[in-house]
mmCIF file of C-alpha atoms in Angstrom:
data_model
loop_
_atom_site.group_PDB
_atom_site.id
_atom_site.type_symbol
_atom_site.label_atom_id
_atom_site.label_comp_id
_atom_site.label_asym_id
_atom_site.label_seq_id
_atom_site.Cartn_x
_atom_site.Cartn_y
_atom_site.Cartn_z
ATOM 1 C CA UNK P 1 65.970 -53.784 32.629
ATOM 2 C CA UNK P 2 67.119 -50.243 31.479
ATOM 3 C CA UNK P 3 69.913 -49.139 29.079
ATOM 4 C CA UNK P 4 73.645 -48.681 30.621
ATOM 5 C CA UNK P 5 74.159 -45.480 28.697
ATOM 6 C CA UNK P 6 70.326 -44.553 30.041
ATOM 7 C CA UNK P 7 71.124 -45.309 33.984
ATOM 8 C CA UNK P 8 74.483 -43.187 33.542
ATOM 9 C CA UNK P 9 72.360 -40.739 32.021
ATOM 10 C CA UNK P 10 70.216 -40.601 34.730
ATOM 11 C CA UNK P 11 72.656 -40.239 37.328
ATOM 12 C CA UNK P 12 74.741 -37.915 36.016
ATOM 13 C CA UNK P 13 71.367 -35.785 34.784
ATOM 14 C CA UNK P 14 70.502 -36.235 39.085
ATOM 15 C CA UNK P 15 73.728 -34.950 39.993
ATOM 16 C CA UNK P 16 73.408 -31.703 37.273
ATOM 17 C CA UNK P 17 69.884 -31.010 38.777
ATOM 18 C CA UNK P 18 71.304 -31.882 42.101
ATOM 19 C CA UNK P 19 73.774 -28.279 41.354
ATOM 20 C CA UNK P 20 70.772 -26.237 40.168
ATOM 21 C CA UNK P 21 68.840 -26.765 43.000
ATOM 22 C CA UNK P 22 71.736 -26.151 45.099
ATOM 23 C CA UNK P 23 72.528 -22.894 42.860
ATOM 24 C CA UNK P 24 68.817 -21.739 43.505
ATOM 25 C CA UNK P 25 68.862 -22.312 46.811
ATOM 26 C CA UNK P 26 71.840 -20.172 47.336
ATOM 27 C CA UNK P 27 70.536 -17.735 45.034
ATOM 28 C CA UNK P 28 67.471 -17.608 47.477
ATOM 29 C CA UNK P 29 69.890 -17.197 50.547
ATOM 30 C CA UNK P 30 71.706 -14.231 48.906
ATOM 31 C CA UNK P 31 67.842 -12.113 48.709
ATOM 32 C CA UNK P 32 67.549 -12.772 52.303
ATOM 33 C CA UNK P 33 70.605 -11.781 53.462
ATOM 34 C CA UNK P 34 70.556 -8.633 51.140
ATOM 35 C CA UNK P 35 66.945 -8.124 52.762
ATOM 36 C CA UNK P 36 68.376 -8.303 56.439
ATOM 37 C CA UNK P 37 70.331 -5.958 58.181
ATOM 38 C CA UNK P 38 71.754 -8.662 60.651
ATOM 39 C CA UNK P 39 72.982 -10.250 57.660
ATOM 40 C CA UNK P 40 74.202 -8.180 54.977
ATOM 41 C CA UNK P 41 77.525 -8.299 54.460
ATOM 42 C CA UNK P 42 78.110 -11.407 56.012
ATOM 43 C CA UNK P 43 79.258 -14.087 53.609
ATOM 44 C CA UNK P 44 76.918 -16.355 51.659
ATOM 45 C CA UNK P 45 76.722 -20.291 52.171
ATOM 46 C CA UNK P 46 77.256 -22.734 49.771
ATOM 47 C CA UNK P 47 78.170 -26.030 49.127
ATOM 48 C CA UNK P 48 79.868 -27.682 46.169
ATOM 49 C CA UNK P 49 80.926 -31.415 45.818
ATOM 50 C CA UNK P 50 84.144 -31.232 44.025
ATOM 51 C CA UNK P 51 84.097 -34.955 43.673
ATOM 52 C CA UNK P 52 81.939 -37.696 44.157
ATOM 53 C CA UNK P 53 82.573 -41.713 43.937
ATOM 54 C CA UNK P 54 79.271 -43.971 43.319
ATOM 55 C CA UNK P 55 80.415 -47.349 44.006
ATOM 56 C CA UNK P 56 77.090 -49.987 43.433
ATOM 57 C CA UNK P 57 76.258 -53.580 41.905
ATOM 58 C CA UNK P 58 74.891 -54.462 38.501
ATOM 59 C CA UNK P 59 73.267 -56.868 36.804
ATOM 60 C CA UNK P 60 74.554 -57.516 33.084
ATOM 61 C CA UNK P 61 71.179 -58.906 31.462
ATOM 62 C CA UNK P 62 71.671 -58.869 27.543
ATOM 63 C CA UNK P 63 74.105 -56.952 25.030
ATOM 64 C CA UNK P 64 73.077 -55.850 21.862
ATOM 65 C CA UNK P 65 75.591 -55.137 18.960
ATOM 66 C CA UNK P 66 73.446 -52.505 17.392
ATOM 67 C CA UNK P 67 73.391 -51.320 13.786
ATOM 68 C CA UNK P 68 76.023 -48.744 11.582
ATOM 69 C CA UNK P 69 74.168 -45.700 9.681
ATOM 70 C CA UNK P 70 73.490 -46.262 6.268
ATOM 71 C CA UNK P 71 75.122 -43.583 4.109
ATOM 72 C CA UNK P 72 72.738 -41.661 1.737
ATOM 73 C CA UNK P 73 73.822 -42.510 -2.637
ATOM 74 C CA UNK P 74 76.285 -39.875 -3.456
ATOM 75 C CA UNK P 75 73.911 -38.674 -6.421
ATOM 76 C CA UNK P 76 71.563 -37.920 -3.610
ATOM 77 C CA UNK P 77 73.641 -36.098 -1.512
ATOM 78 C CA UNK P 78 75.115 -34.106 -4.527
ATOM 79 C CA UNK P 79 71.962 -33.078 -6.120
ATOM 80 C CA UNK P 80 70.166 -31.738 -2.294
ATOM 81 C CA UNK P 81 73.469 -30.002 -1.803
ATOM 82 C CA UNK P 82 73.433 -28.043 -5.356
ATOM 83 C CA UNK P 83 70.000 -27.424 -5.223
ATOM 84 C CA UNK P 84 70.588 -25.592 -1.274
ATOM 85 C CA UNK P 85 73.537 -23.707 -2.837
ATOM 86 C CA UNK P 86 71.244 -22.584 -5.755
ATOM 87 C CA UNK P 87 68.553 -21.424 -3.155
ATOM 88 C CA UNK P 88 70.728 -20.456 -0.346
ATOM 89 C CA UNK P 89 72.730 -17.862 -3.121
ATOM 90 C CA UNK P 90 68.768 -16.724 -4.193
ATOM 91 C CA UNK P 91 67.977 -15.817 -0.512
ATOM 92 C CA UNK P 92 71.124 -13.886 -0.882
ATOM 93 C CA UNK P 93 71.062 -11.817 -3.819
ATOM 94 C CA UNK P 94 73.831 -13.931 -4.943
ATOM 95 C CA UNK P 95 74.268 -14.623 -9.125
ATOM 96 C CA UNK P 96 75.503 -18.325 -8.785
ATOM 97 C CA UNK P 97 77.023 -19.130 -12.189
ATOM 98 C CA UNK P 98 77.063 -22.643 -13.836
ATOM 99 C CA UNK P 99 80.785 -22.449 -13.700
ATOM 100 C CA UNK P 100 80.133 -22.108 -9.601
ATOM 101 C CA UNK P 101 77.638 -25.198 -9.643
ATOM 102 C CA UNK P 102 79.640 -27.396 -11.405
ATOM 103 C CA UNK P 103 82.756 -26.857 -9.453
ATOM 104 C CA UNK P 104 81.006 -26.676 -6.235
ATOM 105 C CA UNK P 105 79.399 -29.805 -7.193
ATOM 106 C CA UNK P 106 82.844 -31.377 -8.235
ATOM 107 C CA UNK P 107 84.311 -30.435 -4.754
ATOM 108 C CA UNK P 108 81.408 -32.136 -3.196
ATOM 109 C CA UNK P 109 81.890 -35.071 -5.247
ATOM 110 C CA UNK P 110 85.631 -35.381 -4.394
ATOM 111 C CA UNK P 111 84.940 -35.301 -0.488
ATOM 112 C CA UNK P 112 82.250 -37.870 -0.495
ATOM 113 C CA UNK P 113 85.002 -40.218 -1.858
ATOM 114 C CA UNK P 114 87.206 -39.363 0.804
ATOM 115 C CA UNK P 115 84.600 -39.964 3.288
ATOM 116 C CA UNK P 116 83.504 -43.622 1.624
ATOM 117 C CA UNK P 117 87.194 -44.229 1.665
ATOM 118 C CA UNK P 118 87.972 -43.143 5.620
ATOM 119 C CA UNK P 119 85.040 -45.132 7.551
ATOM 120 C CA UNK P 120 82.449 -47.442 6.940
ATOM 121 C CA UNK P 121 82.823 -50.402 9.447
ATOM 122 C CA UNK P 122 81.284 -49.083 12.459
ATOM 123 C CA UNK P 123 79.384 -46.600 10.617
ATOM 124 C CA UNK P 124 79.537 -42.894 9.308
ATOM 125 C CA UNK P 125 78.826 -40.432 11.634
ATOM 126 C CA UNK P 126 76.089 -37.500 10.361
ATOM 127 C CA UNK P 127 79.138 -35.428 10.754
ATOM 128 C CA UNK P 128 81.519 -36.665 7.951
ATOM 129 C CA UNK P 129 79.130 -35.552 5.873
ATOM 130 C CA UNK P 130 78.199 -31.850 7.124
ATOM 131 C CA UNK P 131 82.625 -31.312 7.113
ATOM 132 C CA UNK P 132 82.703 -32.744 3.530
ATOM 133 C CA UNK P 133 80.485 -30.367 1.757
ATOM 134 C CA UNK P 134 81.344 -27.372 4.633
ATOM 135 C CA UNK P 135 85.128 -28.328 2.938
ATOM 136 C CA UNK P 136 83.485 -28.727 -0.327
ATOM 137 C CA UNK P 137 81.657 -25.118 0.163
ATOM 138 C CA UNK P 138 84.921 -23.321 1.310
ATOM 139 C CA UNK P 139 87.188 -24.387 -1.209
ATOM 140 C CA UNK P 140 84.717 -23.258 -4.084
ATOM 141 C CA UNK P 141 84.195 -19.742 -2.523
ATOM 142 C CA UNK P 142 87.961 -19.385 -2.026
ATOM 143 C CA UNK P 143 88.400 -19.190 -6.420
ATOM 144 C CA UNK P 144 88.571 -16.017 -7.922
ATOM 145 C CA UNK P 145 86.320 -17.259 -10.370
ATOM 146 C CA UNK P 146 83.131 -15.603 -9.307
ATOM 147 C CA UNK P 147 81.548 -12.686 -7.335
ATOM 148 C CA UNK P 148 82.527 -12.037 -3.841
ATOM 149 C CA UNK P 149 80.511 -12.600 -1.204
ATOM 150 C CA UNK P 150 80.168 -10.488 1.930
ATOM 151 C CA UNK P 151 81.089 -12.191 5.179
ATOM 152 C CA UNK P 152 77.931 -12.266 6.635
ATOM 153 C CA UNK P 153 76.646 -13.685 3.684
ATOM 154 C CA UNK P 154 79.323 -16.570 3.664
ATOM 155 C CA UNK P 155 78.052 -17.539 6.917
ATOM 156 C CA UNK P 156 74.394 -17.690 6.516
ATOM 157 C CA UNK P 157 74.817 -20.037 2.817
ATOM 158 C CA UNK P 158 77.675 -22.658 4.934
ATOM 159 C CA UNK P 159 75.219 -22.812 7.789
ATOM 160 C CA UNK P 160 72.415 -23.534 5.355
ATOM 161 C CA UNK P 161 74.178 -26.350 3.252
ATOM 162 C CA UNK P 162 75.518 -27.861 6.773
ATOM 163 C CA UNK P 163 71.914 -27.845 7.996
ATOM 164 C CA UNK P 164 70.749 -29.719 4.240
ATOM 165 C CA UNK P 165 73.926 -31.964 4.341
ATOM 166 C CA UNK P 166 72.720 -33.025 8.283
ATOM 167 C CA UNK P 167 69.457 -33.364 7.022
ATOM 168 C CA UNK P 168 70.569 -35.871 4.017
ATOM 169 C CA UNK P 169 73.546 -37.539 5.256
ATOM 170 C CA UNK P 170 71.911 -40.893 6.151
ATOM 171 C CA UNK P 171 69.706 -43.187 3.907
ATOM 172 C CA UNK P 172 68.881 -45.076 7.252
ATOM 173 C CA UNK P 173 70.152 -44.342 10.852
ATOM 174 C CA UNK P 174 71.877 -46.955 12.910
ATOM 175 C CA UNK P 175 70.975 -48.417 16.626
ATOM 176 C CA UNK P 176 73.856 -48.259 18.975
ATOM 177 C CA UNK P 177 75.260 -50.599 20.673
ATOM 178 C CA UNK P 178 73.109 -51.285 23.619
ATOM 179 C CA UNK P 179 73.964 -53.040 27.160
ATOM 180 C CA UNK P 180 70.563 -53.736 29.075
ATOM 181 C CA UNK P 181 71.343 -53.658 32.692
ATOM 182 C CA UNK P 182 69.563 -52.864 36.657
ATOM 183 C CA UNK P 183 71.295 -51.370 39.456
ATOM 184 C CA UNK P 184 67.749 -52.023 41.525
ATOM 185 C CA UNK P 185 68.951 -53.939 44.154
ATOM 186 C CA UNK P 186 65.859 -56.491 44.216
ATOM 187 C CA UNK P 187 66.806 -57.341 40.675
ATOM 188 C CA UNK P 188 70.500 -57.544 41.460
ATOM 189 C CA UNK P 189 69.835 -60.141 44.604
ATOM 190 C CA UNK P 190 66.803 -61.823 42.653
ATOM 191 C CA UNK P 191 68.758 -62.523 39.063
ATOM 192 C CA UNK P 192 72.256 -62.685 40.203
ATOM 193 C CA UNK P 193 74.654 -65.780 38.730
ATOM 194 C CA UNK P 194 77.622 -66.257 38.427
ATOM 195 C CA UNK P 195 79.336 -63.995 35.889
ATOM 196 C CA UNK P 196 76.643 -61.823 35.244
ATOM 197 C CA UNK P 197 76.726 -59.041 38.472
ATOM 198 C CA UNK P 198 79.627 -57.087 38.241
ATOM 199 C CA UNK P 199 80.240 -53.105 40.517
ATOM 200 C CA UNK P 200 79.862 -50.069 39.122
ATOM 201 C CA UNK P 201 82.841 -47.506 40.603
ATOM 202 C CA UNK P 202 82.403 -44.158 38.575
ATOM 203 C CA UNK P 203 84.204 -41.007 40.310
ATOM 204 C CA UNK P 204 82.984 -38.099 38.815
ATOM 205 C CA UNK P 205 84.536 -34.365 39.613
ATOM 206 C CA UNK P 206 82.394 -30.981 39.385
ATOM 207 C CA UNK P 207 83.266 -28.554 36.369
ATOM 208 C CA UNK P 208 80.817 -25.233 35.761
ATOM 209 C CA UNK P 209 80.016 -23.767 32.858
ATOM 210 C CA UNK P 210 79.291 -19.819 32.372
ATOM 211 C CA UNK P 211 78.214 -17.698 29.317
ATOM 212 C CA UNK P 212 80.575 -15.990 27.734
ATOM 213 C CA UNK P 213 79.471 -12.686 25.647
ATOM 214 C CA UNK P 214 81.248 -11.609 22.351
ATOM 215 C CA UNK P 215 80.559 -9.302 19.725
ATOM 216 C CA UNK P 216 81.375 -10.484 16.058
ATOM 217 C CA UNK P 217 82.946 -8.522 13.242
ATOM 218 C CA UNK P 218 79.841 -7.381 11.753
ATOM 219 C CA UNK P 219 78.463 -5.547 15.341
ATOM 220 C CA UNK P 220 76.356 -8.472 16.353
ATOM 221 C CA UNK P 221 76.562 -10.645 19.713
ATOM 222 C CA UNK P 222 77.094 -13.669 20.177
ATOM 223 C CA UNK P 223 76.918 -16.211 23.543
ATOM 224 C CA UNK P 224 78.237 -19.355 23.972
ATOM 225 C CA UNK P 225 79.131 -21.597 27.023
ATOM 226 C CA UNK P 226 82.969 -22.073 28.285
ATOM 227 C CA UNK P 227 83.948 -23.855 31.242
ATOM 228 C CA UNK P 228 84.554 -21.752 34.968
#
C-alpha cells in the first residue's frame, strides 16, 4: 500500500514528464525540418492534451490522522532572530544600535503572540513564522530612529532573517495526515469489501509555464516562472 497524496504525485509527475518528452520530441522535429529542404517551412507537429479524465478503482486500506508542528519557545525564536539581525547588519556594514535590537526584538515579540493567538489546532505552518519576523523586520526599518539602509541592503538582511526564522520556526515537525491506498488492480480485486473500494475520477487540464526575464531597480536580472 502507497500514500494517496504519493500515487497523485506520481501521476500527475507522469503526466509533467509525459509534456517534456513530448516538448523534446518536437524540439527534435523542428532540427530536422530546419535541416531539410523538403521540409522547411512547412509547419511543425505537435500534440498537446488540453484535458485528460483518469477514471480507476481504489482500495482504502488505513487512514492516519497525522501529527501538528510543534512551535519553537518564543525566547528561542527571539534570541536566533536578534542574533541574525546583529550578524546580517555586520555582513553589511550596518551600525545596529541597541535602541534597533530592542525594538526589533519587541516587534518580533508582538507577532509571535499574534501567531500563538491565530492557529494552533491543526498546526502552525513554517510560514507564520518567516511573515511574523519579515513583519517584525519591516516595521523596525520603517522608524526614523536609525541609519538608512540602501535597498539592496534591505533585501539581502529580510532574506537572511526569513531564511533563520524558517530554519527555527519548529521545535518538532508534524506528520500529515496520511491515507494508505492501491490503485494495482490485483490488490483492488484481491482485498476488496464492502465499503472499502471506492473510484478515483480526477480531470486534470494542461497549463504551461515560461520564464519570464526582468531587470530590478538596482541593474540586476531576475527570472521567475509565470503561467503561458
Amino acid at each position: 500500500m502507497a500514500d494517496l497524496g504519493q500515487l497523485l504525485g506520481t501521476i500527475l509527475g507522469s503526466l509533467a514528464h509525459a509534456r517534456r518528452l513530448a516538448d523534446e520530441e518536437t524540439a527534435a522535429i523542428a532540427e530536422y525540418y530546419r535541416s531539410n529542404p523538403l521540409l522547411e517551412g512547412m509547419s511543425l507537429p505537435r500534440i498537446r492534451v488540453p484535458e485528460l479524465t483518469i477514471d480507476l478503482p481504489m482500495l482504502i486500506e488505513a487512514h492516519q490522522e497525522g501529527e501538528p508542528n510543534i512551535l519553537q519557545e518564543d525566547a528561542v525564536i527571539r534570541a536566533a532572530i536578534v542574533d541574525e539581525l546583529k550578524k546580517a547588519a555586520q555582513r553589511e556594514g550596518f551600525r545596529l544600535s541597541q535602541t534597533v535590537q530592542k525594538q526589533f526584538d519587541e516587534e518580533v515579540k508582538i507577532e509571535l503572540a499574534k501567531v500563538r493567538s491565530d492557529g494552533g489546532e491543526r498546526g502552525y505552518p513554517r510560514e507564520m513564522i518567516v511573515r511574523a519576523v519579515d513583519s517584525a523586520f519591516a516595521r523596525t526599518m520603517s522608524e526614523e530612529k536609525h541609519e538608512r539602509l540602501l535597498p539592496a541592503q534591505l533585501r539581502r538582511i529580510g532574506a537572511d532573517l526569513r531564511q533563520r526564522a524558517g530554519d527555527i520556526a519548529l521545535k518538532k515537525v508534524g506528520i500529515p495526515p496520511k491515507i494508505s491506498a492501491s490503485i494495482v488492480t490485483a490488490e483492488v480485486k484481491e482485498g476488496a469489501a464492502a465499503g472499502n473500494v471506492t473510484r478515483l475520477r480526477i480531470v486534470l487540464k494542461e497549463e504551461g509555464m515560461e520564464w519570464s526575464v526582468g531587470e530590478n531597480q538596482d541593474g540586476t536580472v531576475s527570472r521567475k516562472l509565470t503561467p503561458e
